[in-house]
Short mmCIF file of C-alpha atoms in Angstrom, two decimals:
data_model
loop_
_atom_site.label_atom_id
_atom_site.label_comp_id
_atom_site.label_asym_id
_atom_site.label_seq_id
_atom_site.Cartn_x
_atom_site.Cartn_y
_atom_site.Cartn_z
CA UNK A 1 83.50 115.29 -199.10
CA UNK A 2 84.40 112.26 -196.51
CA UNK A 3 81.46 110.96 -194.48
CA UNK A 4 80.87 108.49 -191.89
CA UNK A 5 78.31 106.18 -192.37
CA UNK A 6 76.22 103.35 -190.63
CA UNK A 7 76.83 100.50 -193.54
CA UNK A 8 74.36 97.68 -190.75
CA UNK A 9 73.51 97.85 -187.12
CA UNK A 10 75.82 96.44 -184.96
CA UNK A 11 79.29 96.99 -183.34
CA UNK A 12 81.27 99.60 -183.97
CA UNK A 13 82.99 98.12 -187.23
CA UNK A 14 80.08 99.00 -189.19
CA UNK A 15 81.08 102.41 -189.55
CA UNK A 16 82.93 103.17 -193.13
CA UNK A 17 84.30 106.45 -194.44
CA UNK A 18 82.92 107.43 -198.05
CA UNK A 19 82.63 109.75 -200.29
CA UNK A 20 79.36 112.04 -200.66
CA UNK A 21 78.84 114.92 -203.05
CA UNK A 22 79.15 118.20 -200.66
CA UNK A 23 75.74 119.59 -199.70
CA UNK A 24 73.89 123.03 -200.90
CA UNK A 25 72.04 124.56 -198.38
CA UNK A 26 68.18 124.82 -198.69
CA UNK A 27 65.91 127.49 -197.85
CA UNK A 28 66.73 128.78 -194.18
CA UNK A 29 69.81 126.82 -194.26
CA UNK A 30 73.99 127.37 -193.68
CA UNK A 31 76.50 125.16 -194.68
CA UNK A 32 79.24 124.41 -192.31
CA UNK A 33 83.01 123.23 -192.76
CA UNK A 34 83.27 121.00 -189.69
CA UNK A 35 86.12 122.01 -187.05
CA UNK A 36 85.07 119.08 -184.64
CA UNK A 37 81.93 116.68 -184.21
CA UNK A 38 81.01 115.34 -180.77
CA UNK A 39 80.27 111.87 -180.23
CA UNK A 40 77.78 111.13 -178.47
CA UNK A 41 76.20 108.05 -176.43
CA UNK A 42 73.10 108.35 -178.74
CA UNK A 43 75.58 107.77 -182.12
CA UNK A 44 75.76 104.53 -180.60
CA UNK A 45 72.10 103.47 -180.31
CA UNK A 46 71.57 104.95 -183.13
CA UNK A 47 74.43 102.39 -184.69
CA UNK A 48 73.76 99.46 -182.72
CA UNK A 49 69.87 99.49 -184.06
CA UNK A 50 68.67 100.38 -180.29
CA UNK A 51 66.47 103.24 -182.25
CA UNK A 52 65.78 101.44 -185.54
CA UNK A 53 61.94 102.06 -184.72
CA UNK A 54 62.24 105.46 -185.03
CA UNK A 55 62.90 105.74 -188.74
CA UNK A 56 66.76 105.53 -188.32
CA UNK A 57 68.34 103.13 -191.24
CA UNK A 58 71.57 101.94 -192.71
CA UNK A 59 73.32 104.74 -194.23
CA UNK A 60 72.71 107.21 -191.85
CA UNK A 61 75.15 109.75 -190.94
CA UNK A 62 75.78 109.84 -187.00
CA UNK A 63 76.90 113.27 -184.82
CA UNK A 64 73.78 115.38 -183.79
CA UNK A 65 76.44 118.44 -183.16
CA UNK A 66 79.39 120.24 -184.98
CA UNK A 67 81.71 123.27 -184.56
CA UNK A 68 82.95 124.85 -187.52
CA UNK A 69 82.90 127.85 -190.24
CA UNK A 70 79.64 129.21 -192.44
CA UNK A 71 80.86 129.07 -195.88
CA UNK A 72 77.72 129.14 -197.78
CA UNK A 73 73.92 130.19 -197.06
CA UNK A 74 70.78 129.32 -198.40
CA UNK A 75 67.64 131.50 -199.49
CA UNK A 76 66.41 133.77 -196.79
CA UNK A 77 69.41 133.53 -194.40
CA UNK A 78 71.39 136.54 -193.34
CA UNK A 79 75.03 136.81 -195.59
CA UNK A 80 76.35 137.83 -191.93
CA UNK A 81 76.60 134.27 -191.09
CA UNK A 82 79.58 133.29 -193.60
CA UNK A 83 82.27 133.25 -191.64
CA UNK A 84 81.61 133.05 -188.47
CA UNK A 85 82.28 130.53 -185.83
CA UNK A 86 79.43 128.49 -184.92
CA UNK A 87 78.12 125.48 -182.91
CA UNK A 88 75.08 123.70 -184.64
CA UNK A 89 72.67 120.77 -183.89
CA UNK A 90 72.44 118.40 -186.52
CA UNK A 91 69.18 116.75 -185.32
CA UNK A 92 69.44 113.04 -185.06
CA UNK A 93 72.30 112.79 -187.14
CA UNK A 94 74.22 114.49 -189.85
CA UNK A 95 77.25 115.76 -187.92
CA UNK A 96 80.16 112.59 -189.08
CA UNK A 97 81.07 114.81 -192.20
CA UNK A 98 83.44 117.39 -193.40
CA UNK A 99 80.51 119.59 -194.38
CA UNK A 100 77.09 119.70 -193.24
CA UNK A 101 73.88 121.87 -193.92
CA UNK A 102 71.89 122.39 -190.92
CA UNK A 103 68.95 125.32 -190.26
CA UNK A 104 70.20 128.44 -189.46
CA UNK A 105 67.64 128.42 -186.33
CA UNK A 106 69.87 125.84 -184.80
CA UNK A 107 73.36 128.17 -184.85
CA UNK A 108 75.04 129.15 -182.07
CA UNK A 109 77.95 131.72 -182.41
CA UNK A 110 80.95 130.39 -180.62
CA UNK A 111 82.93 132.94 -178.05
CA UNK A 112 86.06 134.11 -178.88
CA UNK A 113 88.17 131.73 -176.40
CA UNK A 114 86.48 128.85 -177.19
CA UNK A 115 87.60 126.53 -179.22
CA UNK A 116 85.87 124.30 -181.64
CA UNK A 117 86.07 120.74 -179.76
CA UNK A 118 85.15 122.57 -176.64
CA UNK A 119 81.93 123.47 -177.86
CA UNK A 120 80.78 119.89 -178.72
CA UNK A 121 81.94 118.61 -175.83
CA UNK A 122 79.46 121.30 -174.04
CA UNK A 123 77.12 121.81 -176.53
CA UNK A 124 74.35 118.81 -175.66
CA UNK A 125 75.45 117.07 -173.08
CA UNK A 126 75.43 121.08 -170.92
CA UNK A 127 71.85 121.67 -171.86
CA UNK A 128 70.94 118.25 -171.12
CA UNK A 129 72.66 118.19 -167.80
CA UNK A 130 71.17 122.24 -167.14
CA UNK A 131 67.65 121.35 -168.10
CA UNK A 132 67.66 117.94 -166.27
CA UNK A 133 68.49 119.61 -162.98
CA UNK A 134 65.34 122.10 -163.43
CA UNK A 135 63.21 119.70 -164.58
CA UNK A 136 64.18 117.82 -160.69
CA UNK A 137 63.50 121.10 -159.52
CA UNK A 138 66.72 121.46 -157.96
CA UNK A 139 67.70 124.09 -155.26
CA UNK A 140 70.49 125.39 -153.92
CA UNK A 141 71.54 123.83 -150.59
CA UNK A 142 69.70 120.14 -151.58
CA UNK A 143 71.76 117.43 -151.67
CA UNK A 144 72.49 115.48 -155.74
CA UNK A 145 73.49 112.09 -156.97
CA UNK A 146 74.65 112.33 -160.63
CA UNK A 147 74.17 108.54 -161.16
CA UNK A 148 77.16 107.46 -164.44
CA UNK A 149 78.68 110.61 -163.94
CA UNK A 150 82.11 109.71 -166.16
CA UNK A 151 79.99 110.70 -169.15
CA UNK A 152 79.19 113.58 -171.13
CA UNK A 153 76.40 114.85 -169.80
CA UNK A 154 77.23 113.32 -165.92
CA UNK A 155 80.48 115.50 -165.67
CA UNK A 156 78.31 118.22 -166.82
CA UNK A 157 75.68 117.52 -164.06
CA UNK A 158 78.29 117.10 -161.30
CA UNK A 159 79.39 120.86 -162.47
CA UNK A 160 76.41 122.60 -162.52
CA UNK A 161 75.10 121.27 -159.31
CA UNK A 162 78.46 122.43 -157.42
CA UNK A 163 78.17 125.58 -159.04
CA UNK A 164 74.80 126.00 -158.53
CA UNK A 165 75.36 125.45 -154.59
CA UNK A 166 74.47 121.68 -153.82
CA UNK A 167 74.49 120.43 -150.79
CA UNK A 168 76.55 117.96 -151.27
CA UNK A 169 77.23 116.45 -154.90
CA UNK A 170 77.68 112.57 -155.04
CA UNK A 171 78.50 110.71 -158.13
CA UNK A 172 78.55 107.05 -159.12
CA UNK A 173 81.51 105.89 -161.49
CA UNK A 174 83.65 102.71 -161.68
CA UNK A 175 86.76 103.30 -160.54
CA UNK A 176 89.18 105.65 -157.66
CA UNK A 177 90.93 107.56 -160.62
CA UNK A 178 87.31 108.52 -162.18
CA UNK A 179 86.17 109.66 -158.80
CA UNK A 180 88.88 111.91 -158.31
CA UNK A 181 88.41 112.87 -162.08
CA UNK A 182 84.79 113.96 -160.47
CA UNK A 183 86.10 115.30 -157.73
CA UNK A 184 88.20 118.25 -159.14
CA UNK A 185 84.91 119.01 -161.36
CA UNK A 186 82.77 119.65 -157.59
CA UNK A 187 81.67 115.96 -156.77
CA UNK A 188 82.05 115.69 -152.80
CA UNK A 189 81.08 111.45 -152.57
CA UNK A 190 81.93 108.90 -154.68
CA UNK A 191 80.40 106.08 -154.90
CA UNK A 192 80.45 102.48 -156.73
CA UNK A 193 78.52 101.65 -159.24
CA UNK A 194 75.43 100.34 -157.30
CA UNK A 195 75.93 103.08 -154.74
CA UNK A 196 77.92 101.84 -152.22
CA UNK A 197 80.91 104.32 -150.61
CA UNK A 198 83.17 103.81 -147.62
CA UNK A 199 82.89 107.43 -146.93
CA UNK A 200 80.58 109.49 -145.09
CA UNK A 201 78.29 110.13 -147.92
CA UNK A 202 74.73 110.81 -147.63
CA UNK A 203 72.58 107.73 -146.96
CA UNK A 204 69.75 109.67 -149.06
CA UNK A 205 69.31 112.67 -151.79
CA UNK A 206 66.98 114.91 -152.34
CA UNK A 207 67.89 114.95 -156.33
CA UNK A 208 69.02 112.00 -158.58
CA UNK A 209 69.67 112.45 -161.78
CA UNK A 210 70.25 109.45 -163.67
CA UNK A 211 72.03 108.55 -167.23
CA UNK A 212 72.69 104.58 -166.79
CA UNK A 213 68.59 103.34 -166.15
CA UNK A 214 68.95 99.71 -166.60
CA UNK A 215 68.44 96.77 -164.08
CA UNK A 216 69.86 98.90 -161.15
CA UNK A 217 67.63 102.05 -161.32
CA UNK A 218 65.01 100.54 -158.67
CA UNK A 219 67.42 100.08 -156.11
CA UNK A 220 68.36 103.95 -156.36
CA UNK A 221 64.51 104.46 -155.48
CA UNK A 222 66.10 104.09 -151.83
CA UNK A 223 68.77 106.80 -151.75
CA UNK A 224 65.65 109.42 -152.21
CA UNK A 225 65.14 111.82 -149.31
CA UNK A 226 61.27 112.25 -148.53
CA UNK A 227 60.35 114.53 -151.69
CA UNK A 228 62.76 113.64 -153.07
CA UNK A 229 62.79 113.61 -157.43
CA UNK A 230 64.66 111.24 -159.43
CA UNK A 231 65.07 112.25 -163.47
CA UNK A 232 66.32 109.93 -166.05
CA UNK A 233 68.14 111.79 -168.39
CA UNK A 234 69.78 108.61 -170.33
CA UNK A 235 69.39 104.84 -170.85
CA UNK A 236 72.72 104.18 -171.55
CA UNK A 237 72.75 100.27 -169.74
CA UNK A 238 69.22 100.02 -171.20
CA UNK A 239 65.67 100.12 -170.16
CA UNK A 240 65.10 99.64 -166.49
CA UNK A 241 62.58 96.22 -165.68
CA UNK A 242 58.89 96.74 -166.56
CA UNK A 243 57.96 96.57 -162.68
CA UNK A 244 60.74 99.39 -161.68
CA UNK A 245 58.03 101.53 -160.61
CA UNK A 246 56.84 98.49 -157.95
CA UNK A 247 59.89 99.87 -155.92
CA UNK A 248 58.58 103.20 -156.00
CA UNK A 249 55.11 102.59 -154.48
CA UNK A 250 57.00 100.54 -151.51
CA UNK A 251 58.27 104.29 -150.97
CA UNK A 252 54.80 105.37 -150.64
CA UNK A 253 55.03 107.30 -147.86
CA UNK A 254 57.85 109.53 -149.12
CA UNK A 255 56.25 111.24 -151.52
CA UNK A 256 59.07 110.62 -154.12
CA UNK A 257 58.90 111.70 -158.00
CA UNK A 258 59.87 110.05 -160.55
CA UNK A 259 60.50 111.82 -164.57
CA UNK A 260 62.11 111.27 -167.84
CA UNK A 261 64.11 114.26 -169.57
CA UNK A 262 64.44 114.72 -173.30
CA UNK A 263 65.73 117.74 -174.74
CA UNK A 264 63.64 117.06 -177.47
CA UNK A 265 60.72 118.86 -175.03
CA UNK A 266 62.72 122.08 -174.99
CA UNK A 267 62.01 124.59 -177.45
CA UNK A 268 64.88 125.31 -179.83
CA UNK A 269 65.09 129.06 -178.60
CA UNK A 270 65.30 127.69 -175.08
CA UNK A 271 67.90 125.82 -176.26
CA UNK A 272 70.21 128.28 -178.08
CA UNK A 273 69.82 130.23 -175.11
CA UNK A 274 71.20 127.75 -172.58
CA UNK A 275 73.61 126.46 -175.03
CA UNK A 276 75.23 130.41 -175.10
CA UNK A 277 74.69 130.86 -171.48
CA UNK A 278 77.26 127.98 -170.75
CA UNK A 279 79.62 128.46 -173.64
CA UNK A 280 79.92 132.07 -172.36
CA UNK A 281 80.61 130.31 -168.60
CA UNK A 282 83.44 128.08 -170.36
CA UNK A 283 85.35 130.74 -171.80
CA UNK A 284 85.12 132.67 -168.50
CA UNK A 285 86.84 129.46 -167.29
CA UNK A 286 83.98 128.72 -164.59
CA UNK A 287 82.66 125.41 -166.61
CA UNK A 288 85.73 122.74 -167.91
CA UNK A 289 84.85 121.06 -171.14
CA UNK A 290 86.49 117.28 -170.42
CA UNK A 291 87.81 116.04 -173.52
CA UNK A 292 88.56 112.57 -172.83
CA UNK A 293 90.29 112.42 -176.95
CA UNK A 294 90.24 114.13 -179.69
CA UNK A 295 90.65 111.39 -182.95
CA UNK A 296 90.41 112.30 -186.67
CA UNK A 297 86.94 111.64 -188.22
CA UNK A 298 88.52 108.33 -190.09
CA UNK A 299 89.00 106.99 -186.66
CA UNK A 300 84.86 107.17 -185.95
CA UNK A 301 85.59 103.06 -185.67
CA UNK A 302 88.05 103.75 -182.58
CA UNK A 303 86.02 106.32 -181.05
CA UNK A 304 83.12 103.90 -180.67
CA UNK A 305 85.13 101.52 -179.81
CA UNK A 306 86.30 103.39 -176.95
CA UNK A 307 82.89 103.91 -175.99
CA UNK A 308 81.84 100.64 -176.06
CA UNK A 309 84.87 99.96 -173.25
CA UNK A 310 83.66 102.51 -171.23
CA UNK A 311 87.35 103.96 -170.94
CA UNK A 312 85.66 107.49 -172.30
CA UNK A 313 85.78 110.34 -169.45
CA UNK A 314 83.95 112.77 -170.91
CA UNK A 315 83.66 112.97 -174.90
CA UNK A 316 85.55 112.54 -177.59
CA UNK A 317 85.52 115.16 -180.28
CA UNK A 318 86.38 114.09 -183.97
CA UNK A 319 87.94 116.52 -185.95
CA UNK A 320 88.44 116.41 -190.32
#
């Protein structure tokens, strides 16, 4: 079977197509003939080294979700699966393949309407985005700043806040055409990059969710309402400065909060749940799955390369 594999760390030319003998599910394992593998912003730590100290080396396989057909199952798995339509986390990687064996605790049966590069456009950045938003505590009626919100899991923040009945939803992105992008998704402000807007946007929210970090993220310490929580949810500009939190304590008398989200926290049950609870709400047409491309898995080199840009809206979905 083709694979995609990360040869060294670096750019996005490090990624090569080869040839791997097709797995055989283990114990408690399905195989599964891709349909379409999301890419992700962490396929591109994971190539550019960022998360080299934890365990990841050349060779690996990026994609930590598919979407595709159960041909084969191992010991102790139902026979039911083969042939269904599923969505399936990889892990940390695994997913740039034409086949892929993954535990049969991490399937997700797809709806009938809902096509393949659909669900892994949904399938981690929703949960991520869902599970962010409670972990802010988030009510209906507060006001929400999806901080990077042209991504993945940002347009996925910007919808579930509208539809969850925010009082107003404001999003930071880097140009007019992405704002409007936002817009039609439920965003009601758009602002720069550093949070400036010309419009009569909210000076200060009571929920930020952020998925850039970086050098900027103290200066958002500002835009909090008294209470109010900000979440990291991604580090995609990098880690913020080692004093960020200096910011914070000038705030004192706000009583603001401050938290990291990983879905790694979130059992895998909770998971599968929320992951089937918004799959269900996409093919009732009340959540949009932006697909910014969809490219062939040989053309895992472009797709990065198109991340690295930052011309993705969305995700890209690579199909075999």
């Amino acid at each position: 079977m083709r694979a995609v594999t990360v040869t060294a760390f670096g750019g996005p030319e490090v990624l090569a197509v080869v040839e791997l003998p097709d797995p055989t599910p283990a114990a408690g394992q399905v195989v599964i003939t891709t349909e379409a593998i999301g890419v992700g912003g962490v396929d591109a730590l994971i190539r550019s080294g960022a998360l080299a100290a934890y365990g990841v080396t050349p060779g690996h396989i990026p994609g930590q979700e598919v979407a595709g057909i159960v041909t084969e199952v191992g010991a102790g798995v139902d026979t039911e699966w083969i042939g269904q339509r599923v969505w399936a986390f990889t892990g940390e990687g695994g997913g740039y393949t034409e086949r892929v064996a993954v535990s049969a605790e991490a399937l997700v049966p797809l709806p009938k309407h809902l096509s393949a590069v659909a669900a892994v456009t949904l399938g981690t950045s929703g949960p991520v985005a869902q599970f962010a938003l409670r972990h802010a505590h988030f009510a209906p009626g507060e006001s929400v700043l999806v901080r990077g919100a042209g991504g993945g899991i940002g347009v996925m923040a910007v919808q579930l806040a509208a539809r969850g009945g925010a009082g107003a939803v404001a999003v930071t992105t880097s140009s007019a055409e992405r704002g409007e992008k936002l817009r039609k998704l439920g965003a009601t402000h758009v602002l720069d990059r550093v949070g400036r807007s010309a419009q009569d946007a909210p000076d200060r929210y009571d929920v930020i969710v952020d998925i850039v970090a970086g050098a900027d993220l103290p200066s958002f310490f500002d835009r909090l309402e008294p209470n109010g929580r900000m979440v990291v949810a991604g580090v995609m500009a990098g880690l913020p400065p080692a004093d960020f939190g200096t910011a914070m304590i000038a705030g004192f008398r706000r009583s603001m909060s401050f938290a990291t989200f990983s879905a790694d926290t979130v059992p895998m049950p909770a998971r599968r749940a929320a992951t089937a609870e918004l799959f269900a709400a996409a093919a009732r047409g009340e959540l949009e799955a932006v697909v910014h491309e969809q490219l062939s898995l040989t053309q895992a080199v472009l797709a990065h390369q198109k991340m690295e840009t930052g011309e993705v809206f969305g995700r890209i979905a690579l199909t075999p």
